[in-house]
Structure formats: C-alpha cells, structure tokens
Coordinates of C-alpha atoms in Angstrom, one line a residue:
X1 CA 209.3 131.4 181.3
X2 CA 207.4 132.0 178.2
X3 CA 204.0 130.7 178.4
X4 CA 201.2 130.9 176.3
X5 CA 197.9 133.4 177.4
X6 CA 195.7 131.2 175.6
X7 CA 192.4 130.6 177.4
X8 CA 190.5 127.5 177.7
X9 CA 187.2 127.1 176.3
X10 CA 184.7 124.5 178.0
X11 CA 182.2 125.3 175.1
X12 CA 180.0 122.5 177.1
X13 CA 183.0 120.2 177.4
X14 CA 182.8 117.5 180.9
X15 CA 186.3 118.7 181.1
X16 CA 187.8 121.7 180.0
X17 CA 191.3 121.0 178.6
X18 CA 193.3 123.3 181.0
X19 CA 192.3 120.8 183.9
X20 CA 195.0 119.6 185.1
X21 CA 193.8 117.5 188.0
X22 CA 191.4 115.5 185.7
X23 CA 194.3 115.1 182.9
X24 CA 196.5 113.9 185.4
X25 CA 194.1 111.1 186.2
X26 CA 194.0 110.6 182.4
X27 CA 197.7 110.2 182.2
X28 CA 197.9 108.0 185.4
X29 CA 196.0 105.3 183.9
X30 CA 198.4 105.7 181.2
X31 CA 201.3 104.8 182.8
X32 CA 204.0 106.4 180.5
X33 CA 207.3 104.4 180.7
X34 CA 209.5 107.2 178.7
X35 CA 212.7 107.9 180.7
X36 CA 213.3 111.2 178.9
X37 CA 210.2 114.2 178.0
X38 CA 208.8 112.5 174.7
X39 CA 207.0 115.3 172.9
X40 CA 206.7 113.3 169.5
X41 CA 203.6 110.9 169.5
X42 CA 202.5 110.0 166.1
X43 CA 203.7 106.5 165.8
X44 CA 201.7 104.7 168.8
X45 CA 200.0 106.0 171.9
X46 CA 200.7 104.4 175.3
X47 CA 197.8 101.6 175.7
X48 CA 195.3 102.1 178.9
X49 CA 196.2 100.0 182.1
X50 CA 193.1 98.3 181.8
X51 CA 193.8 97.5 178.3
X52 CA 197.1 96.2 179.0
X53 CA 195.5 94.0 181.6
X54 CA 192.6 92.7 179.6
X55 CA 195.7 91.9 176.6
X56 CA 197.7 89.7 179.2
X57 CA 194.9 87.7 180.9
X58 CA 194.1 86.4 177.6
X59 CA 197.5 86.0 175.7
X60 CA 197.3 82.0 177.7
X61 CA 193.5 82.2 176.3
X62 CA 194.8 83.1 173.0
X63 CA 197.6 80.4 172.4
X64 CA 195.8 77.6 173.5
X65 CA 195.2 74.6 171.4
X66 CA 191.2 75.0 171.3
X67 CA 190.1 78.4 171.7
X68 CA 187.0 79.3 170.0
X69 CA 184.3 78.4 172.9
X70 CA 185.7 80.5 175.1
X71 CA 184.5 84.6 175.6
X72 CA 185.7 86.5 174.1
X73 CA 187.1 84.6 171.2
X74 CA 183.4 83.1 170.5
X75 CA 181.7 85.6 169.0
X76 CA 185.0 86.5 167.1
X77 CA 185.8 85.5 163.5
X78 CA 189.0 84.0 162.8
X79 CA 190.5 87.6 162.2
X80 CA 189.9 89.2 165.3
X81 CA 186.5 91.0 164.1
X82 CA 183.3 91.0 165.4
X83 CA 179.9 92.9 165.1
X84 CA 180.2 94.2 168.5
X85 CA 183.7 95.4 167.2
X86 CA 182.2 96.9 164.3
X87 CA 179.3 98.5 165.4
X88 CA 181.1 100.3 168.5
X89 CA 183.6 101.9 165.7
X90 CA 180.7 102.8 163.5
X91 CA 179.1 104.6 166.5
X92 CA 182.0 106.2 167.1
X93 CA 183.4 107.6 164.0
X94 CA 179.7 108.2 162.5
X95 CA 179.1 105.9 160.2
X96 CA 177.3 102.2 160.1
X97 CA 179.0 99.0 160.4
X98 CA 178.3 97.6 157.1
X99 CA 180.5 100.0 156.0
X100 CA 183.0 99.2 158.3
X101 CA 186.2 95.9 158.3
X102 CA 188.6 95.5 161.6
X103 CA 191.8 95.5 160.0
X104 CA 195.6 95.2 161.2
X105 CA 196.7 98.8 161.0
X106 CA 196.2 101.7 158.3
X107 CA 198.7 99.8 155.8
X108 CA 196.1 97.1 155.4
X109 CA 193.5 99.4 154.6
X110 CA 195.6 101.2 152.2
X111 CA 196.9 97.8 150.5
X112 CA 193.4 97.0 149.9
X113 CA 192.2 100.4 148.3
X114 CA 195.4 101.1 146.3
X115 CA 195.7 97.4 145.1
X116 CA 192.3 96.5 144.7
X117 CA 191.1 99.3 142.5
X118 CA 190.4 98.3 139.2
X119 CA 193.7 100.4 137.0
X120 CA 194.7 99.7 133.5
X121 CA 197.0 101.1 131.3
X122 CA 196.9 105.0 131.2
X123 CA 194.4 105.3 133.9
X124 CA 195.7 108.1 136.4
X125 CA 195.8 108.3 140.0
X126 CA 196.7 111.7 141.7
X127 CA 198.6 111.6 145.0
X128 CA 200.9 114.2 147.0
X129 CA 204.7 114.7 148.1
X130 CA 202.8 114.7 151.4
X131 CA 201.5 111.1 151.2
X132 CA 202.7 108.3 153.2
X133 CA 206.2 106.7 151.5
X134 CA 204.3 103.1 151.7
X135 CA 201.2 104.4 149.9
X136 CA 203.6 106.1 147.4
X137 CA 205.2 102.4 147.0
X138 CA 202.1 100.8 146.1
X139 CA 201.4 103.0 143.5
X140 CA 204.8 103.0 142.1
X141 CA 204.3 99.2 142.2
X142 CA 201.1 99.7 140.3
X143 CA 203.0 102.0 137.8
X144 CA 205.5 99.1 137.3
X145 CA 203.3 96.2 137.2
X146 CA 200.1 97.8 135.5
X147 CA 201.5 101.2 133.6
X148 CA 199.4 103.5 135.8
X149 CA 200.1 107.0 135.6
X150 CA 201.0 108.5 139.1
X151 CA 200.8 112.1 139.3
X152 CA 202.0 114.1 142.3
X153 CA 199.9 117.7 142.6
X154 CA 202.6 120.2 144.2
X155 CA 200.7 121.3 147.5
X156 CA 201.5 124.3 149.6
X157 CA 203.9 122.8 152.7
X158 CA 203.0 123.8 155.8
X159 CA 200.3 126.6 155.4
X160 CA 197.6 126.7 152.8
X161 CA 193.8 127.2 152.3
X162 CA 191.7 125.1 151.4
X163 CA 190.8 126.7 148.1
X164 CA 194.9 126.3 147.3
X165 CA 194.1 122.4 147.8
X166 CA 190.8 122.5 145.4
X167 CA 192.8 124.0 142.6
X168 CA 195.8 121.8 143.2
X169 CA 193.6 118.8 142.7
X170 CA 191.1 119.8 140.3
X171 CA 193.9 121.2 137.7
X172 CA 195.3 117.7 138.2
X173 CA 192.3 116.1 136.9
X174 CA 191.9 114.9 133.5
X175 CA 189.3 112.4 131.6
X176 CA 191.8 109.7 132.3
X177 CA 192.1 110.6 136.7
X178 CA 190.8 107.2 138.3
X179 CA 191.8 107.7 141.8
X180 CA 192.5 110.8 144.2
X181 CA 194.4 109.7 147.4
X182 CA 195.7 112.1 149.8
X183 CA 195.9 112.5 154.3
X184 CA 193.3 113.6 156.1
X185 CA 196.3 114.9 158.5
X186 CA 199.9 115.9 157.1
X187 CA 201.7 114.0 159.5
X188 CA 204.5 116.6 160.5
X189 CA 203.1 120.0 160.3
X190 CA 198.9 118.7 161.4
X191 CA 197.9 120.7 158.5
X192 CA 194.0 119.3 157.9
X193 CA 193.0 118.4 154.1
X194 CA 189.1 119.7 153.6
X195 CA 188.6 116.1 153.1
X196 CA 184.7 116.8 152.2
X197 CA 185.2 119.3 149.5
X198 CA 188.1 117.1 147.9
X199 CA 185.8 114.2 148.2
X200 CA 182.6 116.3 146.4
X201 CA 185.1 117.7 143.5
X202 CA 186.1 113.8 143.1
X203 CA 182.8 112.5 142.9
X204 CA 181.3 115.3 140.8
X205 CA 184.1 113.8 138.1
X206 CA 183.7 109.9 138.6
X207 CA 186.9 110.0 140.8
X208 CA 187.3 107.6 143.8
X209 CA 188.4 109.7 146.5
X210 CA 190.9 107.6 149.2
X211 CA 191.9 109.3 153.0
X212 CA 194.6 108.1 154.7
X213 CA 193.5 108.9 158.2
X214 CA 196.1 107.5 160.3
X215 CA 196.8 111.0 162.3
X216 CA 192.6 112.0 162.7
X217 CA 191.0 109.0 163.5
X218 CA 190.7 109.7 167.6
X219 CA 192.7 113.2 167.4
X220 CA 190.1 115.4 166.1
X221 CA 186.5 115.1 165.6
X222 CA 185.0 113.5 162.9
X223 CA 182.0 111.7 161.2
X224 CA 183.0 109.6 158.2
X225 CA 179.4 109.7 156.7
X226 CA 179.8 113.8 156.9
X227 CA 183.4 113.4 155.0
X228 CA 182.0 112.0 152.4
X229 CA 185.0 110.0 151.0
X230 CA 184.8 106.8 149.0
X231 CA 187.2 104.7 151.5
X232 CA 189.0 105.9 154.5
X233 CA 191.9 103.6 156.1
X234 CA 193.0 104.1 160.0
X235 CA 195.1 102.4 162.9
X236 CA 193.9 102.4 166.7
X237 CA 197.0 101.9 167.9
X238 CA 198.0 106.1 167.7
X239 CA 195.5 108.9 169.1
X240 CA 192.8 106.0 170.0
X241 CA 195.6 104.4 172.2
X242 CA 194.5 101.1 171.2
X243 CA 196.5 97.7 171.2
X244 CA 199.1 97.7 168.5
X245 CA 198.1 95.7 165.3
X246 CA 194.3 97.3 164.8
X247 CA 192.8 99.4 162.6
X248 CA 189.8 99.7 159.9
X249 CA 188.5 100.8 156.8
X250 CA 185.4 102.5 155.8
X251 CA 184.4 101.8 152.5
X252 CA 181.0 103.8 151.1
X253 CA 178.6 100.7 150.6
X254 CA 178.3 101.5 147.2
X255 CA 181.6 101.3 146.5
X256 CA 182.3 98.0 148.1
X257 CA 181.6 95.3 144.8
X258 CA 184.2 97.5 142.8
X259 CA 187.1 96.7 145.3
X260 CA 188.9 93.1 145.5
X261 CA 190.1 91.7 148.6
X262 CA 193.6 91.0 149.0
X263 CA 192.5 87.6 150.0
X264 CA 189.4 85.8 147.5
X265 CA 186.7 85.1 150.5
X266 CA 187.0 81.7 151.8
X267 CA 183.5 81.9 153.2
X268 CA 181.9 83.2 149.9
X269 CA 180.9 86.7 151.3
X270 CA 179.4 88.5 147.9
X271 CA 181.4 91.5 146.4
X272 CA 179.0 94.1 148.3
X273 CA 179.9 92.9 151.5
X274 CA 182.2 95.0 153.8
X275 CA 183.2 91.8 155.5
X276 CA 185.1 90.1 152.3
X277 CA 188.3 92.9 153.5
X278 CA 188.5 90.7 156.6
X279 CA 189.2 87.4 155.4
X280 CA 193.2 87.1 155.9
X281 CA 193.7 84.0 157.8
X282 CA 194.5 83.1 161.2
X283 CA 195.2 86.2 164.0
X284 CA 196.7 86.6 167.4
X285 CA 193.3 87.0 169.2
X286 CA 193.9 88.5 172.5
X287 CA 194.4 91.8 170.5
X288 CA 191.5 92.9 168.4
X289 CA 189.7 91.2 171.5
X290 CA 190.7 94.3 173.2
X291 CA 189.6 96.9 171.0
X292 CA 186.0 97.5 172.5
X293 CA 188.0 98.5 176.0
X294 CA 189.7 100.9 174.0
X295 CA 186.7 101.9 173.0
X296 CA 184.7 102.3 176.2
X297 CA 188.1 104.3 177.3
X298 CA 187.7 106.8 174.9
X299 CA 183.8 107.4 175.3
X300 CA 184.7 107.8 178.7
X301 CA 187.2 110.5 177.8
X302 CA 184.7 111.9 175.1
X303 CA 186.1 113.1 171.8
X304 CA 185.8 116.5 172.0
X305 CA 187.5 116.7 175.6
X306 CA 190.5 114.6 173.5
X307 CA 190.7 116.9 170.9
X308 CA 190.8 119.6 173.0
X309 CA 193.8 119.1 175.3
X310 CA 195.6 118.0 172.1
X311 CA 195.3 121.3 171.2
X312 CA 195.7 123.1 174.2
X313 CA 199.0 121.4 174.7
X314 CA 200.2 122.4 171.5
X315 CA 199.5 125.9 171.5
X316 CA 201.2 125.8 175.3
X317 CA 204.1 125.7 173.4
X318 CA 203.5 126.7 169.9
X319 CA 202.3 130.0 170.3
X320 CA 205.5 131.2 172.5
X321 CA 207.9 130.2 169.8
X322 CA 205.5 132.2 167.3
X323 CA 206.9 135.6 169.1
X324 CA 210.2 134.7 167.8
X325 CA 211.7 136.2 164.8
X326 CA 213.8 133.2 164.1
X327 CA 211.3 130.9 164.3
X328 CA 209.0 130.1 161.1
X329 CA 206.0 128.0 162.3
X330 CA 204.9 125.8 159.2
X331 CA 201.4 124.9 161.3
X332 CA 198.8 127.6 160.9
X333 CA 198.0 128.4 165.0
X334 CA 194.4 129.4 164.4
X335 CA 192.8 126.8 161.8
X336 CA 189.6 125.1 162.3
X337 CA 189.7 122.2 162.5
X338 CA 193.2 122.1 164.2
X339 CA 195.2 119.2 165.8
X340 CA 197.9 118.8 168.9
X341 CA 200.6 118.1 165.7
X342 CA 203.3 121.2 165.2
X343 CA 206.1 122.4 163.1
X344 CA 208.9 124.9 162.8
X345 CA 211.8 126.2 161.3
X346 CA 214.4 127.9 162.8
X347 CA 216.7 130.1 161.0
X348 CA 219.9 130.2 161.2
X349 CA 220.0 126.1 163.0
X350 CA 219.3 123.0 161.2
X351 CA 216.0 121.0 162.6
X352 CA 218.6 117.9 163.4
X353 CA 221.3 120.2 164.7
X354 CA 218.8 121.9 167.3
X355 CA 217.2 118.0 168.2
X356 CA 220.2 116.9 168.7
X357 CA 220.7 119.8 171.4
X358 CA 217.7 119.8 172.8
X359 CA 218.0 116.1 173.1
X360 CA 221.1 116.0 175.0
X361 CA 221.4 119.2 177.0
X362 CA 217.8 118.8 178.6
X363 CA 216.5 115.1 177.6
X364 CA 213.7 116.7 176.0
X365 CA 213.1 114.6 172.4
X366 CA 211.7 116.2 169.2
X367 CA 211.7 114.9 165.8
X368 CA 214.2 116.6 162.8
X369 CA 211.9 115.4 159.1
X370 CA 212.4 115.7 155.7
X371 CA 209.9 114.8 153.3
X372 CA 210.7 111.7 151.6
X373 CA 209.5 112.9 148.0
X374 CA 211.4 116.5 148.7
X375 CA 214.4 116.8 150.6
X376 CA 214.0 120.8 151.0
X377 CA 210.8 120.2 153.0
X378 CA 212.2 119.7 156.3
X379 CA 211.4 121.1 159.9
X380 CA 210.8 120.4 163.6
X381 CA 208.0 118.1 164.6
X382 CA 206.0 118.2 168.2
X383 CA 203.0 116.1 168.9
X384 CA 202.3 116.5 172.7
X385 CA 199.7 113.6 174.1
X386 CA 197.8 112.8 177.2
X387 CA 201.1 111.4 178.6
X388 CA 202.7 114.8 178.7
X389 CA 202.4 117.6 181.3
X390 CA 201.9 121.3 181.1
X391 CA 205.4 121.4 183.1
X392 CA 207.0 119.4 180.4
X393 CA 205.6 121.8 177.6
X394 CA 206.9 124.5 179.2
X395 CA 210.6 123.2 180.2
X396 CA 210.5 122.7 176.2
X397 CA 210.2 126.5 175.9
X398 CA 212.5 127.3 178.2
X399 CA 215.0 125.4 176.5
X400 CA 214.1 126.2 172.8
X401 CA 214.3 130.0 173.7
X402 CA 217.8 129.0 175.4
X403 CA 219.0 127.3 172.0
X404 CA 217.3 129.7 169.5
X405 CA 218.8 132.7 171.6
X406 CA 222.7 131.2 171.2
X407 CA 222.0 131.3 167.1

C-alpha cells in the first residue's frame, strides 16, 4: 500500500491530527449513515448527534400554534436569529456581531450582495469561470434586467500564485469596475484566493470586494475582520456541520446603508443596520435554534485541530498519487493556507470513466467535474471529512494505483 510519510505537526494543537483514537470519537458522534466510502464532502456535513437531538425535541415546539414564550423560540426573532446567535458566530469567525445577519444558506447572502448593490447602466462587475453557476446567474440576470457589464478575468485552473490572481484582477479593472466577486475556496481543486490582498487592491480603487465563502467558513482558519472584504456570504450546514438551511453574511459596517434588503424592513431597522438582511418572513424555528450547539461543537473541536485533520486526510491520499507519472494533481500539496479539498487528472482515463470504476469495483465514490463556464476544465474531486477513516483513505489508494496502473 502506498501511504503517505507525511508527519503530523501538533504545533500546540489539543489534538494532533494523526490521532486516531480522538478522531474516532469525533466521527462517532457523527454517526455517518453512508453505505458506500464517501470521499466527496462539499455539499453538507453529517450534523452532530446532539444536534440532531436538540432539532427533533423541538420540531413539536416548532409547529405549534403559539410558540414564541417558549425557550428557545423567545429570544428568537421571527427569522430564526438572535444575538446570542450572532455574537457566538462573530466570536468565532473574528469579527463583531453588528456586522453579522443569520441567514438561510450562502445563496441568501449572495442574493442580497449581488442584487442589492446599487448597478446602472455600464457599471462593471468582475467575476471568474470559477465562481458559483448561481452567483454567475444573478449577474447575468442583472446584465439582462439592468445592462451591467459582467466580465470574467481568465484565472489560472488549479495552480497559481497569488501574484497571477492580483494581475488577473487588477488588469480587469477599469474607471467603470463596481464590484469584484470571486471564492474564497475554488470548490473542486481547494485552491485559496488571497482574499486580503484582492480585497486591499479593490478598495484602494473604490471597488466593493464580495467572498463567496461557502468552502472556508469552518474548513480553514480565518478572521473576517483580518480579510478585509466588504461582504462575505457562508452556509453552516458544510465544514461547520450545522443544521441544513443556515448560514450568514458579514457585511463591513460601513458598507451596510449602501446595500438593500431583499425584503423593505417591516420593523423600520435604519439602512446601517446589519439586522434589515434578516427580515424575510416567517421560518421553521427548530433550525437556526440549533445553531449555537453547532457552535459549542466546534469550539470543543477547536478550529485549528479541524483544519488540520482536513488536511492531513488529504495529503494521506494526495501525496501518493503525486509519485505517479500519470497523474496531474491540479491542487498545489504545499500551499499555505491549504484545505482537505483535492484534484487530479489522469492521463490517459477520463475523470467519469475512472469514477465510474472506482465506484463500482470498490464502492469507493469520487466526484468527475467540469466547470460550468469551461467544459475543458475538468478533473477528479476528493474532499475527505471527519466521517472518513485513515483506512478508507488508504483503500482509495490502493485502488486508484490498481486503475491508473491498467491505463
């Protein structure tokens, strides 16, 4: 078997990421419920037990006819938000809660950035091929409905510096660039934008600078107020393993009055309040109820410790396949900061051909991607999590060294 020599760091960590009898606590509470080795995470993470149970014993709560005196749902505003809510995710992620809305997932956030910017006529936004499709759609709505001009800056796939990313953007800009919105983590290859130098080059212009940061937020380590975006938009329901339908936004406070709601504030919040993005009617309760057990789960787990075994788990099985000739690895191994996310090519065996196999000879699931905006960017995705084992990581390599060896 061909396992990676990789040693663990503790640099201080409670728990170095190569402990296997704490992880396997970790993924006990868990519970996975996958019948087959799931080695692609992105879309959700598996909620907690405890979360699950705190979710069921108030779903009866939660569709009662009167509701409101009871705890939780109390000190909860008719969207599911509170300020214990938003002060624990302030704490959290760095930043202060007046800076910080409960939202439903990372779509909401983006909705409200992308649609409530003020754009006329002419005005530019600059994206990339690497974006979200639904933040694309937005603004390609906006293009329709307002005559924005959308310009997509042709990024390095896979690996890059982050000078390569600078000049991308900053040759993109003209006197007309309104808006710069890009991922804080390429979804299928993990590569990490240098969200704080794209966020100083925007502001030295008059830009505002937008992060999707639906792959970072509780995968690597981050401060928001040390990112130094204008808005940043995030679900809780991934690497937080948070109940399904939560999220948030950061918005700088100063940036607040110049965004609308996608809602007009029934309560008459003013335009520089962060609250006004949380006025969209009535919720199902019992889930952003939850979130400060998610919370307390992941302080327990400590963000570095997280971070860490993501990473360790990928290079368990990344830096193996790196020895191959065949192979093409579209992640760069060493990067600071890094994530558990992964990507190859293989030559000589299409990514769907070789899922396909790996799928059905060893019940071992990966994910075959093409890039929406560019069919020719295509690959094989991993994205190990706390569910999976070293033993499963390593049953992977045995059986990608079996397929790439038949080629």
């Amino acid at each position: 078997m061909k396992v990676s020599t990789w040693a663990s760091p503790t640099n201080g960590l409670r728990h170095a990421p190569d402990d296997e009898a704490y992880w396997a606590t970790v993924r006990s509470s868990l519970e996975p419920m996958y019948k087959f080795t799931q080695l692609v995470n992105t879309r959700r993470g598996p909620a907690p037990q405890e979360l699950r149970d705190r979710i069921r014993s108030l779903v009866d709560l939660s569709l009662s006819y009167e509701l409101d005196e009871y705890e939780p749902f109390n000190t909860l505003k008719e969207s599911g938000s509170s300020a214990e809510t938003r002060q624990a995710l302030a704490e959290y992620f760095g930043t202060t809660a007046d800076q910080i809305a409960v939202t439903r997932n990372t779509m909401e956030g983006v909705a409200i950035v992308l649609n409530g910017l003020d754009l006329n006529a002419g005005d530019e936004v600059i994206a990339t091929k690497l974006c979200y499709d639904s933040n694309l759609a937005i603004l390609r709505q906006r293009v329709k409905r307002h005559g924005i001009v959308l310009k997509l800056v042709d990024l390095p796939f896979g690996r890059a510096s982050d000078e390569q990313y600078l000049k991308a953007f900053s040759d993109a800009i003209t006197p007309r660039t309104r808006l710069i919105s890009f991922p804080h983590v390429v979804a299928f290859t993990g590569q990490v934008f240098p969200v704080a130098k794209v966020s100083a080059l925007a502001r030295s212009k008059g830009i505002f600078s937008f992060v999707d940061g639906a792959h970072s937020a509780g995968h690597i380590e981050l401060r928001l107020d040390d990112l130094g975006c204008d808005a940043f938009a995030t679900s809780l329901h991934k690497w937080m393993l948070g109940p399904r339908g939560t999220g948030f936004l950061f918005m700088r406070r100063e940036k607040i009055a110049n965004i609308w709601p996608i809602w007009a504030s029934y309560s008459g919040k003013p335009a520089d309040s962060i609250e006004k993005f949380e006025e969209v009617g009535t919720l199902f309760k019992a889930l952003p109820a939850t979130i400060p057990v998610a919370m307390a789960f992941n302080r327990r787990i400590g963000q570095a410790e997280k971070s860490a075994r993501l990473r360790y788990l990928r290079d368990r099985w990344m830096k193996p396949l790196s020895t191959l000739n065949r192979v093409q690895m579209l992640t760069v191994v060493d990067a600071e900061p890094a994530t558990g996310f992964g990507a190859f090519t293989i030559q000589g065996l299409e990514p769907k051909e070789f899922a396909r196999q790996l799928r059905e000879e060893f019940d071992i699931n990966v994910l075959a991607f093409e890039i929406d905006e560019d069919r020719s960017l295509q690959g094989i995705h991993l994205s190990p999590s706390f569910t999976n084992t070293i033993e499963e990581l390593d049953r992977f390599v045995d059986a990608a060294f079996t397929l790439i060896g038949r080629v």
